[in-house]
mmCIF file of C-alpha atoms in Angstrom:
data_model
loop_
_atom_site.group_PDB
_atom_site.id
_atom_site.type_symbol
_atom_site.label_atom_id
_atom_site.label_comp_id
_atom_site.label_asym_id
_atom_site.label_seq_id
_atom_site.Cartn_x
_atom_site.Cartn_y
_atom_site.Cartn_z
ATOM 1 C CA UNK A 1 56.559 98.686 239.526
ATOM 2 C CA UNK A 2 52.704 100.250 239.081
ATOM 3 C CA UNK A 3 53.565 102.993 239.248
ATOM 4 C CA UNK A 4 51.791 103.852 241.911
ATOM 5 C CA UNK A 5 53.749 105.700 245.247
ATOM 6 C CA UNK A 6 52.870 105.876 248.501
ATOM 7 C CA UNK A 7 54.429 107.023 251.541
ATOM 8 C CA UNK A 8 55.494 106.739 253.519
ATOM 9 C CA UNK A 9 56.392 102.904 253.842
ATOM 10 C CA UNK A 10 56.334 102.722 257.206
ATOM 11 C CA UNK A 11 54.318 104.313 259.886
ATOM 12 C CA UNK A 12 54.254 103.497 264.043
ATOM 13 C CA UNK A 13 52.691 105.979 266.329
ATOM 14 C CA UNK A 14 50.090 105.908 269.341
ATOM 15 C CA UNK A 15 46.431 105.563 270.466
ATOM 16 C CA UNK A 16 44.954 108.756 269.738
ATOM 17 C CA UNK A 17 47.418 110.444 267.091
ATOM 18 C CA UNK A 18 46.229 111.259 263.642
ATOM 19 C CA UNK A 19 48.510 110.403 260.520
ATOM 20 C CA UNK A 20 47.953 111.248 256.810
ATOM 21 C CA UNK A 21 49.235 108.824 254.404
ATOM 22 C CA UNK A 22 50.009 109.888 250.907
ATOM 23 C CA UNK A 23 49.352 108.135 247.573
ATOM 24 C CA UNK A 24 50.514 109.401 244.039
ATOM 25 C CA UNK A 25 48.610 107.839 241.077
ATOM 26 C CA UNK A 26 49.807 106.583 237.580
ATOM 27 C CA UNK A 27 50.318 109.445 235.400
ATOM 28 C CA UNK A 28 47.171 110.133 233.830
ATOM 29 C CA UNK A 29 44.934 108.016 235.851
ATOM 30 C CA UNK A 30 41.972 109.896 237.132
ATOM 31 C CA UNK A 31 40.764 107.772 240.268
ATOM 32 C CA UNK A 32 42.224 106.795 243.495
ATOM 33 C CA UNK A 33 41.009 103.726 245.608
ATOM 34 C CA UNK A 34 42.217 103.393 249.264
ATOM 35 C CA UNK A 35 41.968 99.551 250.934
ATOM 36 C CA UNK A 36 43.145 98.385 254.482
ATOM 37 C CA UNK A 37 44.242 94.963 254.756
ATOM 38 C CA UNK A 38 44.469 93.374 258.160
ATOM 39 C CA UNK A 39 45.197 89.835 259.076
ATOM 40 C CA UNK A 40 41.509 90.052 260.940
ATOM 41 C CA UNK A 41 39.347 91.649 258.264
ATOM 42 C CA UNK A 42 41.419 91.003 254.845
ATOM 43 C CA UNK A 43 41.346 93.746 252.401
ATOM 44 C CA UNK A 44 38.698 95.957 253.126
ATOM 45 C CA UNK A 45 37.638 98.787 250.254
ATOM 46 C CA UNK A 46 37.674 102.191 252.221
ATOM 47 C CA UNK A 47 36.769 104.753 249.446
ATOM 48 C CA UNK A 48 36.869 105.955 245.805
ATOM 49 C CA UNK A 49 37.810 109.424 244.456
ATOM 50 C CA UNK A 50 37.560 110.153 240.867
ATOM 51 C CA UNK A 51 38.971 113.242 239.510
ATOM 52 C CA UNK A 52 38.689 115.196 242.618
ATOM 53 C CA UNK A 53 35.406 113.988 243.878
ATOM 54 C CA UNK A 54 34.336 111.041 246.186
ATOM 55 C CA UNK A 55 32.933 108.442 243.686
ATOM 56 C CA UNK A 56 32.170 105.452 246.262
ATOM 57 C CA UNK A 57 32.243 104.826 249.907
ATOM 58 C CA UNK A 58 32.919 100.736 251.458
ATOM 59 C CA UNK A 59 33.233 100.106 254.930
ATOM 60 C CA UNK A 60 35.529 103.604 255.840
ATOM 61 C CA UNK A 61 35.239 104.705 259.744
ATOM 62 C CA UNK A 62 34.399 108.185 260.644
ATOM 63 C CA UNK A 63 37.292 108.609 261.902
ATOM 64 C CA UNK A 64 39.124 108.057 258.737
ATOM 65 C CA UNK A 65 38.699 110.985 255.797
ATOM 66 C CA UNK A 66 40.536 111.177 252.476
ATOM 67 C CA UNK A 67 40.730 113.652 249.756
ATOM 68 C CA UNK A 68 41.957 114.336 246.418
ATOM 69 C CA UNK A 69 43.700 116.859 245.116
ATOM 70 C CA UNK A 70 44.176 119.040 241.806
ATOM 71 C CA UNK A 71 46.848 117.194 240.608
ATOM 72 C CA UNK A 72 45.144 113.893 241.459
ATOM 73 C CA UNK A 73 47.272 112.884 244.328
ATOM 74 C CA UNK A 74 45.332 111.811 247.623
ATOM 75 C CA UNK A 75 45.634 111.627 251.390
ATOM 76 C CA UNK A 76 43.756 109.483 253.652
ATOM 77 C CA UNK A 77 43.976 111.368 256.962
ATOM 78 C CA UNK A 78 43.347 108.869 259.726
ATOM 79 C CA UNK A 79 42.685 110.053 263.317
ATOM 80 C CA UNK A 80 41.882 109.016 267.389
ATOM 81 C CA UNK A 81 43.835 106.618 266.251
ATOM 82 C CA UNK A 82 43.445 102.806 267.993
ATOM 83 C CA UNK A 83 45.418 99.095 268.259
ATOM 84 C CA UNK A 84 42.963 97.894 265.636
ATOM 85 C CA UNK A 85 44.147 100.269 263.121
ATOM 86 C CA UNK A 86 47.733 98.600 262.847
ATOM 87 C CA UNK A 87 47.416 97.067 258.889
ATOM 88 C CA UNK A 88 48.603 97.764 255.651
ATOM 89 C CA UNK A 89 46.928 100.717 254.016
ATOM 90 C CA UNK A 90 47.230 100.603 250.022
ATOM 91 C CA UNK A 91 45.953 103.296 247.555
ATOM 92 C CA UNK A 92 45.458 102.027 243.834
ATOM 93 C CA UNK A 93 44.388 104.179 240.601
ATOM 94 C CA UNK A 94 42.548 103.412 237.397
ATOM 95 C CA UNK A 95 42.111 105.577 234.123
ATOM 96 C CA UNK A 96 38.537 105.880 234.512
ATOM 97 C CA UNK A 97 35.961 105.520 237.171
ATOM 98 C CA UNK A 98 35.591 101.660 236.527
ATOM 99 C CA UNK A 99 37.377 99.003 239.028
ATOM 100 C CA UNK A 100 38.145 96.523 236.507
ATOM 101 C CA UNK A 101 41.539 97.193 236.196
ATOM 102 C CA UNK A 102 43.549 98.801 239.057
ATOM 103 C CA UNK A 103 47.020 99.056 239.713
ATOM 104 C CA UNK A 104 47.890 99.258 243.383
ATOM 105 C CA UNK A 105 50.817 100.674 245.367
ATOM 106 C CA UNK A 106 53.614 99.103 247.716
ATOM 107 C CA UNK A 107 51.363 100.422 251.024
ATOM 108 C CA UNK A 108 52.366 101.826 253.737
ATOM 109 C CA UNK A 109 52.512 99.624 257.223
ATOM 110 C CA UNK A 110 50.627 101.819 260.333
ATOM 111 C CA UNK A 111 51.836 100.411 263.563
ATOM 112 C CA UNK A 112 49.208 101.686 266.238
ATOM 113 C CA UNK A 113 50.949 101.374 269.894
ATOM 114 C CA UNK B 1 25.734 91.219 250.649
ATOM 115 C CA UNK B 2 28.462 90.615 248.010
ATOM 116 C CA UNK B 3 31.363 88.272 249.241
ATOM 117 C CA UNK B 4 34.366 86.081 247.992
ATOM 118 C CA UNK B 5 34.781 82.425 249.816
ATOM 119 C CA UNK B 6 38.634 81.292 249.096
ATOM 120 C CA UNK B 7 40.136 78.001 250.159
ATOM 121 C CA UNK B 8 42.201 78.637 253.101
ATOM 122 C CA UNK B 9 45.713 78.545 252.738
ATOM 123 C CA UNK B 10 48.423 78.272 252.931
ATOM 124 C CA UNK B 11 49.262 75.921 250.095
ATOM 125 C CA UNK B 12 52.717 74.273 249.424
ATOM 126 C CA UNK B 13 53.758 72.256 246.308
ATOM 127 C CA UNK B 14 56.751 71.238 244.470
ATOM 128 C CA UNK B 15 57.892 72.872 241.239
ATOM 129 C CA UNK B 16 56.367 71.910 238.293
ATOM 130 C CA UNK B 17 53.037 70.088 240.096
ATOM 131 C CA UNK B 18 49.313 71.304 239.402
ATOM 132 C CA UNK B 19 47.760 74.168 241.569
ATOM 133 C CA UNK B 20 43.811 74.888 242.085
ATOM 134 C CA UNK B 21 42.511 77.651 244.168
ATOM 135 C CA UNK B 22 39.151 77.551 244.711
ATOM 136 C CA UNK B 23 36.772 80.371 244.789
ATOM 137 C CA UNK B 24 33.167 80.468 245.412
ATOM 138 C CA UNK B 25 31.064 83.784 244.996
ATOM 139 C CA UNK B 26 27.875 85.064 246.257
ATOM 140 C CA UNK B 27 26.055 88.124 244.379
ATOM 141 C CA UNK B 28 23.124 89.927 242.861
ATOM 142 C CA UNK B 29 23.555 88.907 239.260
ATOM 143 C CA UNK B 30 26.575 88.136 237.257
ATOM 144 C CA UNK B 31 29.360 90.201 238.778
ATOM 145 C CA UNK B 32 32.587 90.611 236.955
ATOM 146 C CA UNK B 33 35.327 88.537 238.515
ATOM 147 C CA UNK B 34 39.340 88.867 239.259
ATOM 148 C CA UNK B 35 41.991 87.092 240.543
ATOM 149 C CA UNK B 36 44.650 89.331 242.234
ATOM 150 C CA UNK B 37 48.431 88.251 242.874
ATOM 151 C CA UNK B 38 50.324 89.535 245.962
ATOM 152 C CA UNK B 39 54.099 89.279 245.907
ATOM 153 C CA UNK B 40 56.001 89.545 249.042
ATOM 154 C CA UNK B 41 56.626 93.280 249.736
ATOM 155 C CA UNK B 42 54.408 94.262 246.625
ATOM 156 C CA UNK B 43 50.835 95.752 246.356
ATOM 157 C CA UNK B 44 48.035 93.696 244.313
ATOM 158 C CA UNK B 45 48.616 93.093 240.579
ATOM 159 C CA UNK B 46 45.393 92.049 238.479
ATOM 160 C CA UNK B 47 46.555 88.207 237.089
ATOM 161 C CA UNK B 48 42.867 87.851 235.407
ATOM 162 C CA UNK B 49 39.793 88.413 234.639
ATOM 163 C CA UNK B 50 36.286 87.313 233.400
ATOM 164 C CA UNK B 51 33.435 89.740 232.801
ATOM 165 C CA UNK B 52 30.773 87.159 232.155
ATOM 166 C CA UNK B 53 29.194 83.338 232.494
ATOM 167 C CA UNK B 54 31.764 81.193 230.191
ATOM 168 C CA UNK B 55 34.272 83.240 230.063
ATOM 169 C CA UNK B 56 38.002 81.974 230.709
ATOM 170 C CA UNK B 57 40.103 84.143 231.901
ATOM 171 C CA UNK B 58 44.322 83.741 231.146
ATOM 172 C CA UNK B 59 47.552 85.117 231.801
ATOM 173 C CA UNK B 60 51.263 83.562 232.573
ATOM 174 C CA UNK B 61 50.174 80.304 232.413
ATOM 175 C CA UNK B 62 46.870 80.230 234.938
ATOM 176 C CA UNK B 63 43.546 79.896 233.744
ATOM 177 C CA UNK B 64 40.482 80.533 235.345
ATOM 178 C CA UNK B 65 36.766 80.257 234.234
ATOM 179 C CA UNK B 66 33.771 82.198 235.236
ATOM 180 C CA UNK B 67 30.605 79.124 236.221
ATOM 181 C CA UNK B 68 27.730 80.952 236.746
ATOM 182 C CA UNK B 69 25.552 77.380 237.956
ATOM 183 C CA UNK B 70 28.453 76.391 240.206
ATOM 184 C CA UNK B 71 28.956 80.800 241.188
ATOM 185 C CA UNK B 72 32.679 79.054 241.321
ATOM 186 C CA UNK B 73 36.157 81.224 239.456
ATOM 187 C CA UNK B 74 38.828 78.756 240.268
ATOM 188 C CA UNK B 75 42.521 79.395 239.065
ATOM 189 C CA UNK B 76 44.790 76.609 237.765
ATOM 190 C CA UNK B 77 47.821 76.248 236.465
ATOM 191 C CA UNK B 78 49.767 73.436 235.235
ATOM 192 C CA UNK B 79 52.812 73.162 236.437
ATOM 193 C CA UNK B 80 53.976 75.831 239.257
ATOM 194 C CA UNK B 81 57.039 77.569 239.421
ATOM 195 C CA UNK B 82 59.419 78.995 242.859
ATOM 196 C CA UNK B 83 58.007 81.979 240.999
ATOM 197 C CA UNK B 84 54.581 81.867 241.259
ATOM 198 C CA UNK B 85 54.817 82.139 245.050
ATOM 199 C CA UNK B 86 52.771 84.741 246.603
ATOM 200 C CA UNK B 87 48.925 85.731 248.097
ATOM 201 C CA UNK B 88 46.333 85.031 245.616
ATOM 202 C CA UNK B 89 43.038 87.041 245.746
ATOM 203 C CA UNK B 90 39.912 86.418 244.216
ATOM 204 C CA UNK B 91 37.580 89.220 243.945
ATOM 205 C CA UNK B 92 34.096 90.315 242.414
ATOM 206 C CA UNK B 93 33.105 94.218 241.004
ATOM 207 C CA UNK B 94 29.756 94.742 243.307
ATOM 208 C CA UNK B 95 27.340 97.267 242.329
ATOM 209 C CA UNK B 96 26.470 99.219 245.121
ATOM 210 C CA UNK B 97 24.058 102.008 245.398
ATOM 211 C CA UNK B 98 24.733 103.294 241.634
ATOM 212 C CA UNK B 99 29.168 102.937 242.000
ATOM 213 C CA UNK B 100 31.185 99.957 241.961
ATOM 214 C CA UNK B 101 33.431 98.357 244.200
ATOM 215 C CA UNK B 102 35.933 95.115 244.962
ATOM 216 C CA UNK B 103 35.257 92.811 246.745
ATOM 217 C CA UNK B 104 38.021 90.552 248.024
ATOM 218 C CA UNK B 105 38.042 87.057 249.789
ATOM 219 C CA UNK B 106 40.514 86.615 252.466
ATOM 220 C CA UNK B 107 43.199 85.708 249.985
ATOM 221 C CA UNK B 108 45.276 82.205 250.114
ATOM 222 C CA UNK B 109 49.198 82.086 250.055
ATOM 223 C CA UNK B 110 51.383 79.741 248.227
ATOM 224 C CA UNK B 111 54.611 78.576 248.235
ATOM 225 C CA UNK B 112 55.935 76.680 245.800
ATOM 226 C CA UNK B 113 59.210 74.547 246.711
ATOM 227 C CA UNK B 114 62.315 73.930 244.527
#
């Protein structure tokens, strides 16, 4: 166990819905990384939020948007949802704002029908 | 840009018999590098790490060291276990515009047979 939560574990919806998926760090760590991993495109890097503030940006659609909150847990909101968005979505925290050392979550599966 | 080559999977051996996955690594500089273990139903767990040219990175029993003239991170281990199956991930820390970021290769699964 990371310590690291997400939920929830499992997600299936349709083409054009929006879904928020929720990620609670370690206790005390200060940033949140989000990741999609699809059997296409691997695992992907999405974003970075450190302490309440975007930190780092990969290859996150425009449709996607995540934030963090005051007590350091974060959402990635995903929306017009589409069949390519079926994957695994993991969150992972760190202390700091280095990547050396992150501890990731179980994910949570999206199911796009 | 930065990227990860892994061998392609997946890879099956017998208890107790020698495992190599290779990794290959393309980059600006010397990157940090990371090899990531996937259980079945289970998020990413660092396994190692090497933060520069030499180093050896080590931890239940694989090894892996960082070549800077070959760009190469390959993890061994000497005699496998049921265990150790799982998705293996090598990764680099890239530098991009002033933050860092992972980046993975496609990952490459192994099962290891009684």
């Amino acid at each position: 166990d990371s310590g690291v939560t997400q939920t929830p574990k499992h997600l299936i919806t349709a083409t054009g819905q929006r879904v928020t998926l929720r990620c609670s760090p370690r206790s005390g760590d200060l940033s949140v990384y989000w990741y999609q991993q699809s059997l296409d495109q691997g695992l992907q890097f999405l974003i970075q939020y450190y302490n309440g503030e975007e930190r780092a940006k990969g290859n996150i659609l425009e449709r996607f948007s995540a934030q963090q909150f005051p007590d350091l847990h974060s959402e990635l909101n995903l929306s017009s949802l589409e069949l390519g968005d079926s994957a695994l979505y993991f969150c992972a925290s760190s202390p700091t704002g280095s990547t050396d050392t992150q501890y990731f979550g179980p994910g949570t599966r999206l199911t796009v029908l | 840009g930065d990227s990860v080559t892994q061998m392609e999977g997946p890879v099956t051996l017998s208890e107790e018999a020698f495992l190599t996955i290779n990794c290959t690594y393309t980059a600006t500089g010397y990157p940090s590098l990371f090899w990531y273990v996937q259980y079945p139903g289970e998020g990413l767990q660092l396994l190692l790490k090497a933060t520069k040219a030499d180093d050896k990175g080590s931890n239940k029993g694989f090894e892996a060291t960082y070549r800077k003239e070959t760009t190469s991170f390959h993890l061994e281990k000497g005699s496998v276990q049921v265990s150790d199956s799982a998705v293996y991930f090598c990764a680099l820390k890239a530098l991009q515009g002033g933050s860092e970021k992972l980046v993975f290769g496609k990952g490459t699964k192994l099962t290891v047979n009684p």
